[in-house]
Short mmCIF file of C-alpha atoms and ligand atoms in Angstrom, two decimals:
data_model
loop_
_atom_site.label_atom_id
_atom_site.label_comp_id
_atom_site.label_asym_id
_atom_site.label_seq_id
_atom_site.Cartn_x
_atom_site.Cartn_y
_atom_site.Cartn_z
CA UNK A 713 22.68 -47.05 46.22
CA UNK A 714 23.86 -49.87 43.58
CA UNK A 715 23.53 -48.09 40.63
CA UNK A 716 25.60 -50.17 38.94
CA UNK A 717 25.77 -53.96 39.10
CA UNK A 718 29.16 -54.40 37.00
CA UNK A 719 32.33 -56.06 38.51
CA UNK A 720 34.77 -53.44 40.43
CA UNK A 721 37.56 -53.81 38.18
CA UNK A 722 34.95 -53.30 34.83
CA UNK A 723 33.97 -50.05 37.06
CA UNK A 724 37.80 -48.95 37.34
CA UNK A 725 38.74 -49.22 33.62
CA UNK A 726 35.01 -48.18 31.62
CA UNK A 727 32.50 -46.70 33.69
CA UNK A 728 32.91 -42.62 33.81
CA UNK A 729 35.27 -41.37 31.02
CA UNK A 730 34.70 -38.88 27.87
CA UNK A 731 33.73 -40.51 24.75
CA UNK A 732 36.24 -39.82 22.34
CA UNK A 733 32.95 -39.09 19.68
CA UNK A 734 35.73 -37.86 16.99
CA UNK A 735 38.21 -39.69 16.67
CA UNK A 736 37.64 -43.17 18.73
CA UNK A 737 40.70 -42.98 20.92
CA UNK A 738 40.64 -45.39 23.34
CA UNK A 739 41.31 -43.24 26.23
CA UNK A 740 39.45 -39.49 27.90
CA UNK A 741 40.30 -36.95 25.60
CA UNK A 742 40.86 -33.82 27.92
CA UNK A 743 38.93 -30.33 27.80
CA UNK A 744 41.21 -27.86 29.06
CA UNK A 745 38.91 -25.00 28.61
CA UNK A 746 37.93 -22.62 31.37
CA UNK A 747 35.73 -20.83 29.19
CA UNK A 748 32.61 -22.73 28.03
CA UNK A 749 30.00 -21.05 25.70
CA UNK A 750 26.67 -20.09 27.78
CA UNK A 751 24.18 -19.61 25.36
CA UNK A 752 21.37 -22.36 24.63
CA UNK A 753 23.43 -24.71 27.05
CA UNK A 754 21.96 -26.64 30.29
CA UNK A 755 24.96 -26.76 32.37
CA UNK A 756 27.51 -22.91 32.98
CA UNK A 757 30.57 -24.98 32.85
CA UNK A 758 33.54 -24.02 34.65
CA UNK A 759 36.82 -25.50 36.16
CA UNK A 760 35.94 -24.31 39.83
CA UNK A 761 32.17 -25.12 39.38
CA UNK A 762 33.71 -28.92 39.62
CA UNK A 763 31.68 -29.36 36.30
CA UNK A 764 34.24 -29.92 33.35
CA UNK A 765 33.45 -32.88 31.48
CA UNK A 766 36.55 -34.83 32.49
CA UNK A 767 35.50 -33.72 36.15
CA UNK A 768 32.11 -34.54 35.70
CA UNK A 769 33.08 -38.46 33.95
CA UNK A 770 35.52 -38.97 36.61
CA UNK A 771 32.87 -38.51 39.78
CA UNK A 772 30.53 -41.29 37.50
CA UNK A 773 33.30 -43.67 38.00
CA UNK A 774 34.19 -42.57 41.72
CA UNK A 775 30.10 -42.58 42.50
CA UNK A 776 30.33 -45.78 40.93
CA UNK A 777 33.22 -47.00 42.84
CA UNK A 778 31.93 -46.34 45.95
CA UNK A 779 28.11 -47.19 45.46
CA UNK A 780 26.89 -43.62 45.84
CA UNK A 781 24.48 -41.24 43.47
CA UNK A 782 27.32 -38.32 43.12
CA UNK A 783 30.61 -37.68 43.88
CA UNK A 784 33.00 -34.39 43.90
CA UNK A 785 37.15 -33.86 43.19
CA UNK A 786 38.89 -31.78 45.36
CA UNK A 787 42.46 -30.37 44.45
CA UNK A 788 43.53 -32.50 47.82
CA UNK A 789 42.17 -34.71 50.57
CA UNK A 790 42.60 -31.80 52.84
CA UNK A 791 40.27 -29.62 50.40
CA UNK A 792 37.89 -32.55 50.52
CA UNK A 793 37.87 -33.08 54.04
CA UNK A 794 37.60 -29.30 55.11
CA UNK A 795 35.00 -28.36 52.05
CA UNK A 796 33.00 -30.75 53.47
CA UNK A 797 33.18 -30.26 56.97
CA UNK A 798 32.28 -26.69 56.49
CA UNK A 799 29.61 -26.94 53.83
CA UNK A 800 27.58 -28.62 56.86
CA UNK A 801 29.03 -26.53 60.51
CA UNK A 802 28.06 -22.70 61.13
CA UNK A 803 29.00 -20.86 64.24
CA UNK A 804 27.19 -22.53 67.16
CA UNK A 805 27.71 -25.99 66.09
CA UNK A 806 29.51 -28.71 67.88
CA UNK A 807 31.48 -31.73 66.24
CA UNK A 808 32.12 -34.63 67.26
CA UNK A 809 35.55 -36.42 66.15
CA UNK A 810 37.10 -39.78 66.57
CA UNK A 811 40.35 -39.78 68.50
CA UNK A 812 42.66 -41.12 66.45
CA UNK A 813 42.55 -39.40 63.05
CA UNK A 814 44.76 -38.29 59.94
CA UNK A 815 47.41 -35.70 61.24
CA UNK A 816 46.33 -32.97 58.73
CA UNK A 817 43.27 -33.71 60.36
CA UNK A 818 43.44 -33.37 63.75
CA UNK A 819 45.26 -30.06 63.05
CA UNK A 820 42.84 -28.56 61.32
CA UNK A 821 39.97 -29.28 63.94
CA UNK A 822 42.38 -27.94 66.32
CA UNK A 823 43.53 -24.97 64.28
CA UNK A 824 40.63 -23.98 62.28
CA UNK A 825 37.18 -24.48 64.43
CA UNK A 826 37.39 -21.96 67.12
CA UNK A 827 38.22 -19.14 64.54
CA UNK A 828 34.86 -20.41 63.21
CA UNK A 829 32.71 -20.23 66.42
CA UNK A 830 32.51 -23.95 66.13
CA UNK A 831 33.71 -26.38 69.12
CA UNK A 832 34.47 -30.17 68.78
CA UNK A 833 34.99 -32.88 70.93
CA UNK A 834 37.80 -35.92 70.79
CA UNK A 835 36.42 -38.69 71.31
CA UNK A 836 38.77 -40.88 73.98
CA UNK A 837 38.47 -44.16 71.99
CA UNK A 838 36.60 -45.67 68.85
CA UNK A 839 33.84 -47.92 70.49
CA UNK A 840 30.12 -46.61 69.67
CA UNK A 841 29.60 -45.29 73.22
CA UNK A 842 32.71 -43.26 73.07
CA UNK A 843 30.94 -41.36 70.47
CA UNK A 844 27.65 -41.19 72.20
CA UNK A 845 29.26 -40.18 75.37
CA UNK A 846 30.67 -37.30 73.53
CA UNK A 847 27.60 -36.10 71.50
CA UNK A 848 25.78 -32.85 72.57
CA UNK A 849 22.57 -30.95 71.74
CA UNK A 850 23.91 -29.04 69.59
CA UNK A 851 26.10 -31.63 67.41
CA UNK A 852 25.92 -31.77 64.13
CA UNK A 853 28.30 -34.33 62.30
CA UNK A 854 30.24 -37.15 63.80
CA UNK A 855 33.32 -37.70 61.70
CA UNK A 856 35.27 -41.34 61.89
CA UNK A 857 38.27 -42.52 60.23
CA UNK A 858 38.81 -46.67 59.98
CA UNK A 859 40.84 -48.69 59.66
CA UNK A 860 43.10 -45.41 61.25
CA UNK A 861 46.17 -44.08 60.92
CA UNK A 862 48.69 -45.07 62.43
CA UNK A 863 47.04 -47.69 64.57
CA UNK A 864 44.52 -49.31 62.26
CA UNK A 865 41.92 -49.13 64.87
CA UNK A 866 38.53 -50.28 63.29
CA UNK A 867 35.06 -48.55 63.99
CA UNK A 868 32.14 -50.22 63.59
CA UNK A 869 30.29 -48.20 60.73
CA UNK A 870 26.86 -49.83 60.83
CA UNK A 871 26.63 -48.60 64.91
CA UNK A 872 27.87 -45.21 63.61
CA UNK A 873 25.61 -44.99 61.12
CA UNK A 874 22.87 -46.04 63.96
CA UNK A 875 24.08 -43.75 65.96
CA UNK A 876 24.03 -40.78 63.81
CA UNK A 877 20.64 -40.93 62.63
CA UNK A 878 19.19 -41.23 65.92
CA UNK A 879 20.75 -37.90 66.86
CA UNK A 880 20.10 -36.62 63.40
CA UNK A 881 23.65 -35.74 62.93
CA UNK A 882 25.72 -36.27 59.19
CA UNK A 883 27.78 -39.06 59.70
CA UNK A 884 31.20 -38.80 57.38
CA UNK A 885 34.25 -40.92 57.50
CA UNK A 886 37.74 -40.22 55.91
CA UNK A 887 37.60 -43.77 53.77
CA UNK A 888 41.46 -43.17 52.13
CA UNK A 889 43.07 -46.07 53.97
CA UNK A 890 40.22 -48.55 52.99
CA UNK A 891 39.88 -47.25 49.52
CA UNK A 892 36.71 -48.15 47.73
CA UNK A 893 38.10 -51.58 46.97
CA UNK A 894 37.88 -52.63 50.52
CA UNK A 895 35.31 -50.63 52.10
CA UNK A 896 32.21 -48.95 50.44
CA UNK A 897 30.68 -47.14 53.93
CA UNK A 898 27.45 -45.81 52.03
CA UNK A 899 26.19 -49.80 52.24
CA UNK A 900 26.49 -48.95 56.26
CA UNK A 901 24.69 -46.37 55.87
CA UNK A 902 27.82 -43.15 56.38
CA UNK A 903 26.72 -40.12 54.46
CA UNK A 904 29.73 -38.58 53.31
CA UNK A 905 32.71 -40.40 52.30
CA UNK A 906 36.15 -38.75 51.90
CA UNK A 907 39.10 -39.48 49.93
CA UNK A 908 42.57 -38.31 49.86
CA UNK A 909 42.82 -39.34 45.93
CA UNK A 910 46.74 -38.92 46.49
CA UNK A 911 46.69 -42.14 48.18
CA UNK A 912 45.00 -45.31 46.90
CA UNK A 913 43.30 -44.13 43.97
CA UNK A 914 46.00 -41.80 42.24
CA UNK A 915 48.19 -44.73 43.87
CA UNK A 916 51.62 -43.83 42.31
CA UNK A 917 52.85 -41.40 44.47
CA UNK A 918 52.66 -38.78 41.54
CA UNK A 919 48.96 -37.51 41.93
CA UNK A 920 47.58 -34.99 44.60
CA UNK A 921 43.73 -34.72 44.94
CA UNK A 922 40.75 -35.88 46.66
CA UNK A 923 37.31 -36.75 46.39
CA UNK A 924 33.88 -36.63 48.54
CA UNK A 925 31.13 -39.49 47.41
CA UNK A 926 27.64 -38.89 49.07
CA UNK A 927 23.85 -38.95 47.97
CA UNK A 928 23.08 -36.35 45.54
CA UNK A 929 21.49 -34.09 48.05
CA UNK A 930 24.34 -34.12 50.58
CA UNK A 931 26.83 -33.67 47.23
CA UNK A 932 24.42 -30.56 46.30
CA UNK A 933 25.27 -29.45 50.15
CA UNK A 934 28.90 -29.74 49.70
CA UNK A 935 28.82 -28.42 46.01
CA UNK A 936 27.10 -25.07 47.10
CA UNK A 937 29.90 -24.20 49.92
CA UNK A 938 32.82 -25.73 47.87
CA UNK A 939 32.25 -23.38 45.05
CA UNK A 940 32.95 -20.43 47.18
CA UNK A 941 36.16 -21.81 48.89
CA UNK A 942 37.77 -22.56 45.53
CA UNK A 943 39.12 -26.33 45.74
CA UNK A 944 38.90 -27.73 42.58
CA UNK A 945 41.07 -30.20 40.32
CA UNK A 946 42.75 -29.36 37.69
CA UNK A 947 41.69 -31.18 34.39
CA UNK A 948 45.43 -32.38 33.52
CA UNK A 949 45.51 -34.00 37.44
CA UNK A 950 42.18 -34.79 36.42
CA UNK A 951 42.87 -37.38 33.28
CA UNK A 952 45.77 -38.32 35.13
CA UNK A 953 43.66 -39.84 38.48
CA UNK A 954 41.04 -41.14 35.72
CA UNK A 955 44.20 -43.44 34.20
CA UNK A 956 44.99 -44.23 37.96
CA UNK A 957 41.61 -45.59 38.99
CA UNK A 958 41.73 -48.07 35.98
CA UNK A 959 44.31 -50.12 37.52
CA UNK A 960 43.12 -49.26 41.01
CA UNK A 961 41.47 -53.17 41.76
CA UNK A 962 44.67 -54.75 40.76
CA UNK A 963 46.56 -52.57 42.88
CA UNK A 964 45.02 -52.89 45.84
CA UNK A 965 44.24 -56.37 45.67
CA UNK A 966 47.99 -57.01 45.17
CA UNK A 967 48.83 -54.32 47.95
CA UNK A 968 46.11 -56.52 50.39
CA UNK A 969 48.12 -60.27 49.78
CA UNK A 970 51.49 -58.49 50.16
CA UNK A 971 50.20 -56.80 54.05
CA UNK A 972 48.63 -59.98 55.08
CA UNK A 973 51.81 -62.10 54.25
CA UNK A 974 54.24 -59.33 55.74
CA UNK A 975 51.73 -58.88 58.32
CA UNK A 976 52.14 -62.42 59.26
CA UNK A 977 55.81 -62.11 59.01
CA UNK A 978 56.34 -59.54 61.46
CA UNK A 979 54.52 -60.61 63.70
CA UNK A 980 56.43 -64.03 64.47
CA UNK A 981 59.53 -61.75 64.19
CA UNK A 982 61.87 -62.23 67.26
CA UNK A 983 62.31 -58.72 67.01
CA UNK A 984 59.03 -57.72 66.63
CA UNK A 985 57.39 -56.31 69.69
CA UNK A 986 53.34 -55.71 67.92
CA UNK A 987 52.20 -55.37 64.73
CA UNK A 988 48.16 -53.23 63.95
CA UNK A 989 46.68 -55.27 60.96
CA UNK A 990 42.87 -55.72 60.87
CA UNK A 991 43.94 -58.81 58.87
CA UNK A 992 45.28 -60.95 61.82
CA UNK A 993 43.18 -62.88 63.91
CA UNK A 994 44.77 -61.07 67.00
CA UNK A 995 43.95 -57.71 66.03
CA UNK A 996 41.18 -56.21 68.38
CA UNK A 997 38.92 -54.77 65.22
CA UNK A 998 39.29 -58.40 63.43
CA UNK A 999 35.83 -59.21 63.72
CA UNK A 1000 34.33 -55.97 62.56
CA UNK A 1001 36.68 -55.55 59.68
CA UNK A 1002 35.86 -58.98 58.28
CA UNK A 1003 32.30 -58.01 58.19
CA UNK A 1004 32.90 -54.51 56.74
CA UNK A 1005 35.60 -54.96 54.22
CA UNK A 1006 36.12 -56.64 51.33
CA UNK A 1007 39.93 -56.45 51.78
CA UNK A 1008 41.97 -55.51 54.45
CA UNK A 1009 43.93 -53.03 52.98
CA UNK A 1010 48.05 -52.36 52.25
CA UNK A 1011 48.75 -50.14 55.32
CA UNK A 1012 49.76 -51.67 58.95
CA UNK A 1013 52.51 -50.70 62.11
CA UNK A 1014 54.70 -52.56 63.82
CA UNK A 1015 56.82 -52.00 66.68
CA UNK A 1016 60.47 -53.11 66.75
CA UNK A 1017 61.74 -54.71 70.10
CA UNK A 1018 64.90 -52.75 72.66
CA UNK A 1019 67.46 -54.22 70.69
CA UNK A 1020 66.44 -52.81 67.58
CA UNK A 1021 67.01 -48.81 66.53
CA UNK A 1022 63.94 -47.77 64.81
CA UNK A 1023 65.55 -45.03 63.03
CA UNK A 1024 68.47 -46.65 61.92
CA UNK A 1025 66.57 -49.25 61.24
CA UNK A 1026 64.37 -47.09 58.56
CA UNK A 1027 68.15 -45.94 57.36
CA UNK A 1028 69.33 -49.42 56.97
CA UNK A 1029 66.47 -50.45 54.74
CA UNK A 1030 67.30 -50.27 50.76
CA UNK A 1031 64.15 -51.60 48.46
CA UNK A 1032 61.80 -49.88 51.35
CA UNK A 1033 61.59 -46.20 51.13
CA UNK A 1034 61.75 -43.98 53.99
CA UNK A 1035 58.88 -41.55 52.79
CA UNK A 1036 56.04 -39.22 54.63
CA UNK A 1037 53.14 -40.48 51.99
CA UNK A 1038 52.01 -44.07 51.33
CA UNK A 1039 49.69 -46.09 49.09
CA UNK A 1040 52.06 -45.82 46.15
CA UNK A 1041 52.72 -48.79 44.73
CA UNK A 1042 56.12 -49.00 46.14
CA UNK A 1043 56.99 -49.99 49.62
CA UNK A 1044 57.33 -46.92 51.97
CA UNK A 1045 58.35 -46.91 55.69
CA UNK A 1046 57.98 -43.99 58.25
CA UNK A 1047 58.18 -43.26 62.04
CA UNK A 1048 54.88 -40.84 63.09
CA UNK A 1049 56.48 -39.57 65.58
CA UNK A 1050 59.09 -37.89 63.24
CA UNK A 1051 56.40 -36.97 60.41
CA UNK A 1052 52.37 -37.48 60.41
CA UNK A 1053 52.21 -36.94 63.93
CA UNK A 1054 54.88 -35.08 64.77
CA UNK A 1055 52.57 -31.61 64.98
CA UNK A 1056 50.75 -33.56 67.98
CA UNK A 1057 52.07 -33.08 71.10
CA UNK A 1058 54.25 -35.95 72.98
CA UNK A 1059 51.39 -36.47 75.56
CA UNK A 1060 48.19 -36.93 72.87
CA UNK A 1061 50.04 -39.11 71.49
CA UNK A 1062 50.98 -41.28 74.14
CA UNK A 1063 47.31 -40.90 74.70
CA UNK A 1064 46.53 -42.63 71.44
CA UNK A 1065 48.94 -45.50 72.03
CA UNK A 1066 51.51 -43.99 69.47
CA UNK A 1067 55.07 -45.07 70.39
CA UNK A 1068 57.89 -43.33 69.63
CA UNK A 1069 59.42 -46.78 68.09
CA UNK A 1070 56.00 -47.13 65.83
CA UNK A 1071 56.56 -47.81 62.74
CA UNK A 1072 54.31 -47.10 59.89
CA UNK A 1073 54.36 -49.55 56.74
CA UNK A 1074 52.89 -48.89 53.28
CA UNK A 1075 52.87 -52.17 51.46
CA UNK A 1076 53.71 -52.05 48.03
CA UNK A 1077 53.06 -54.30 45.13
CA UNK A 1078 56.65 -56.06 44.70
CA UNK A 1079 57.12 -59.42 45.33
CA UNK A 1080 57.13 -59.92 48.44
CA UNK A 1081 59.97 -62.24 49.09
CA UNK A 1082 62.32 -59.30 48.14
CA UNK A 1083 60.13 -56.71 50.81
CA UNK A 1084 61.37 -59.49 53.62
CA UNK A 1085 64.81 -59.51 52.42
CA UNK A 1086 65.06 -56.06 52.72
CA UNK A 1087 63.14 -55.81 56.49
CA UNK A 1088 65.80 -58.61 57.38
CA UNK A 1089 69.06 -57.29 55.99
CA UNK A 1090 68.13 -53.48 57.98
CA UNK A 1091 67.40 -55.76 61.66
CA UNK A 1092 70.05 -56.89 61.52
CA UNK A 1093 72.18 -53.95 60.85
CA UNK A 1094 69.98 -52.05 63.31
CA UNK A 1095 70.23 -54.61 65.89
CA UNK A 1096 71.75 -52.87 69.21
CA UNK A 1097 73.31 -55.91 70.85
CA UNK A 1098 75.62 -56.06 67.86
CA UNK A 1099 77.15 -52.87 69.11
CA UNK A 1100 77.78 -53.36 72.69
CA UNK A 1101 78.20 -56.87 73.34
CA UNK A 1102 81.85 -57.70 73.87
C1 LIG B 2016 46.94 -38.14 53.08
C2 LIG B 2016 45.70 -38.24 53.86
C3 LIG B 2016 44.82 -37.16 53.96
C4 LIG B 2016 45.10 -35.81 53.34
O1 LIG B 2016 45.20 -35.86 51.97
P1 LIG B 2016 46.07 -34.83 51.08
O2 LIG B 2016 45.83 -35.29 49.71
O3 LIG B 2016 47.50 -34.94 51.55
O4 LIG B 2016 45.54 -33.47 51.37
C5 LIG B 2016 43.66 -37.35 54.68
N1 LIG B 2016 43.37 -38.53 55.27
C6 LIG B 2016 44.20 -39.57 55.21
C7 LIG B 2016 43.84 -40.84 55.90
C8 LIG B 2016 45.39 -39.49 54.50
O5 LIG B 2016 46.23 -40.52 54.47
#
């Protein structure tokens, strides 16, 4: 629901903070109190009742942000993702996931559910009848992730969201790679949007928390289960995510130019096997992406050619840091299968197309003439046929 017609980056620095009433600052002052009076008041306040006032300004702006009526914090993406995927499965219930997900992700379907009495279903690729094929009578919520990590595989949202409904399911998608400057899934008609605020919104690799945007009624849902399992943000983390999301649009829009032009780069790289950016022309989700995103986005993967060692390679590099997170605004490189997906076994993800030489990329905002200095000096001290030709 639009209910706000201002520009994105007039959302990101005004709309949702705390009116400094006494003395005009210009930023949030911050309520650190856990006890709030009770008497003649409307709202019980209370840090774990996700109702503080810096909590409550701070889902305005991320409602705003990503076109929905409400919005929660979460003290991580994880608590996000898992306080809403429980507020809406009981024993009995069936799920039905998209293949390629978030590590943290995958493990928790695959750890948590059965304790649960709940059972899920993989789905064995992204198009919309991989998802139908896997639906049952007693599904409940279909859960997508796109673009994906570490692929960038692209879903089509508006056939999910068809999807869903006709089954009468919850459709929710894990939007953190996207980030509500690109991609704004509620338009598509995806019920419950999840954010791991560490990422693109905190966006300065010092900020853990996450967020679920939703229609109020699907928020009230989430709100009633959430409040027993505890996640909440602190208000410090709080103020510090609202001073993120100000400079949020320039980030991102900066962190888009810099992936299309590396993007680009690698990919007429002699040693440069593939690239995964929904930006190029050649990338199988093109089409869909340019139709549901405004951007497309600062993450991509590449993989290096034979004569190149991808982990000497990631050793090599100097401005580019070798680093498990990403969406900071500093350049950050990592293999999957040494880190996110190194809890999956070596036969899912062959499955999923992830090769052991993948190479995840995290586009930063630096210049990006210095980012392809840096990918060129590590090559070439990387490069294999420097070591054994004779
Ligand atoms: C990091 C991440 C998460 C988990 O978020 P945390 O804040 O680490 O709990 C979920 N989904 C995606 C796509 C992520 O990148």
């Amino acid at each position: 629901m639009h209910t706000n017609k201002k520009g994105v980056n007039t959302i990101c620095t005004h709309v949702g903070e705390v009116k400094d009433e006494q003395f005009k600052g210009a930023v949030s002052p911050i309520y650190m109190s856990t006890s709030y009076a009770f008497e003649d008041v409307d709202v019980k306040r209370y840090p774990r009742y996700y109702n503080t006032p810096n909590q409550e300004a701070l889902c305005k702006k991320i409602a705003a942000l990503e076109h929905t009526e409400a919005a929660l914090l979460f003290g991580s993406g994880m608590a996000a993702i898992s306080h809403a995927l429980m507020a809406f499965l009981k024993a009995g219930d069936h799920i039905v996931l998209q293949q390629t997900l978030y590590g943290g992700t995958y493990n928790f379907a695959v750890t948590q559910f059965e304790k649960y009495g709940i059972s899920y279903s993989f789905t064995t690729g992204w198009k919309v009848s991989d998802f139908e094929n896997a639906i049952q009578g007693n599904t409940k919520v279909i859960y997508i992730e796109t673009p994906s990590n570490p692929l960038l595989t692209i879903t089509d949202l508006e056939a999910i969201s068809r999807l869903s409904k006709k089954h009468g399911l919850v459709s929710m998608i894990d939007n953190t790679f996207g980030s509500p400057i690109n991609q704004n899934p509620i338009d598509f008609g995806i019920d419950v949007i999840l954010h791991s605020a560490t990422k693109y919104m905190g966006g300065h690799s010092d900020i853990c928390a996450g967020a679920v945007a939703a229609s109020q009624e699907h928020i009230d849902t989430i709100w009633h289960s959430a409040i027993c399992f505890g996640g909440s943000l602190s208000d410090q983390t709080v103020w510090l995510l609202e001073r993120s999301l100000k400079t949020m649009g320039l980030r991102v829009q900066a962190q888009n130019e810099n992936a299309m032009a590396l993007a680009s780069f690698l990919k007429a790289h002699e040693a440069v096997d593939e690239v995964y950016y929904p930006g190029l022309a050649s990338h199988p989700g093109h089409a869909i992406a340019k139709d549901q995103m405004h951007g497309f986005g600062g993450m991509l993967s590449f993989e290096l050619n034979e004569t190149i060692d991808p982990s000497t390679f990631l050793k090599k590099l100097a401005l580019i840091k070798p680093s498990m997170s990403l969406a900071g605004v500093e350049s950050t490189m990592l293999l999957p299968v040494q880190t996110s997906h190194a809890l999956m076994s070596a036969e899912d993800r062959a499955k999923q197309g992830i090769k052991d030489g993948l190479i995840r990329f995290s586009v930063g905002i630096e210049d990006v003439a210095d980012i392809i200095q840096d990918i060129e000096q590590a090559v070439e001290k990387a490069s294999v046929k420097m070591e054994t030709v004779e």
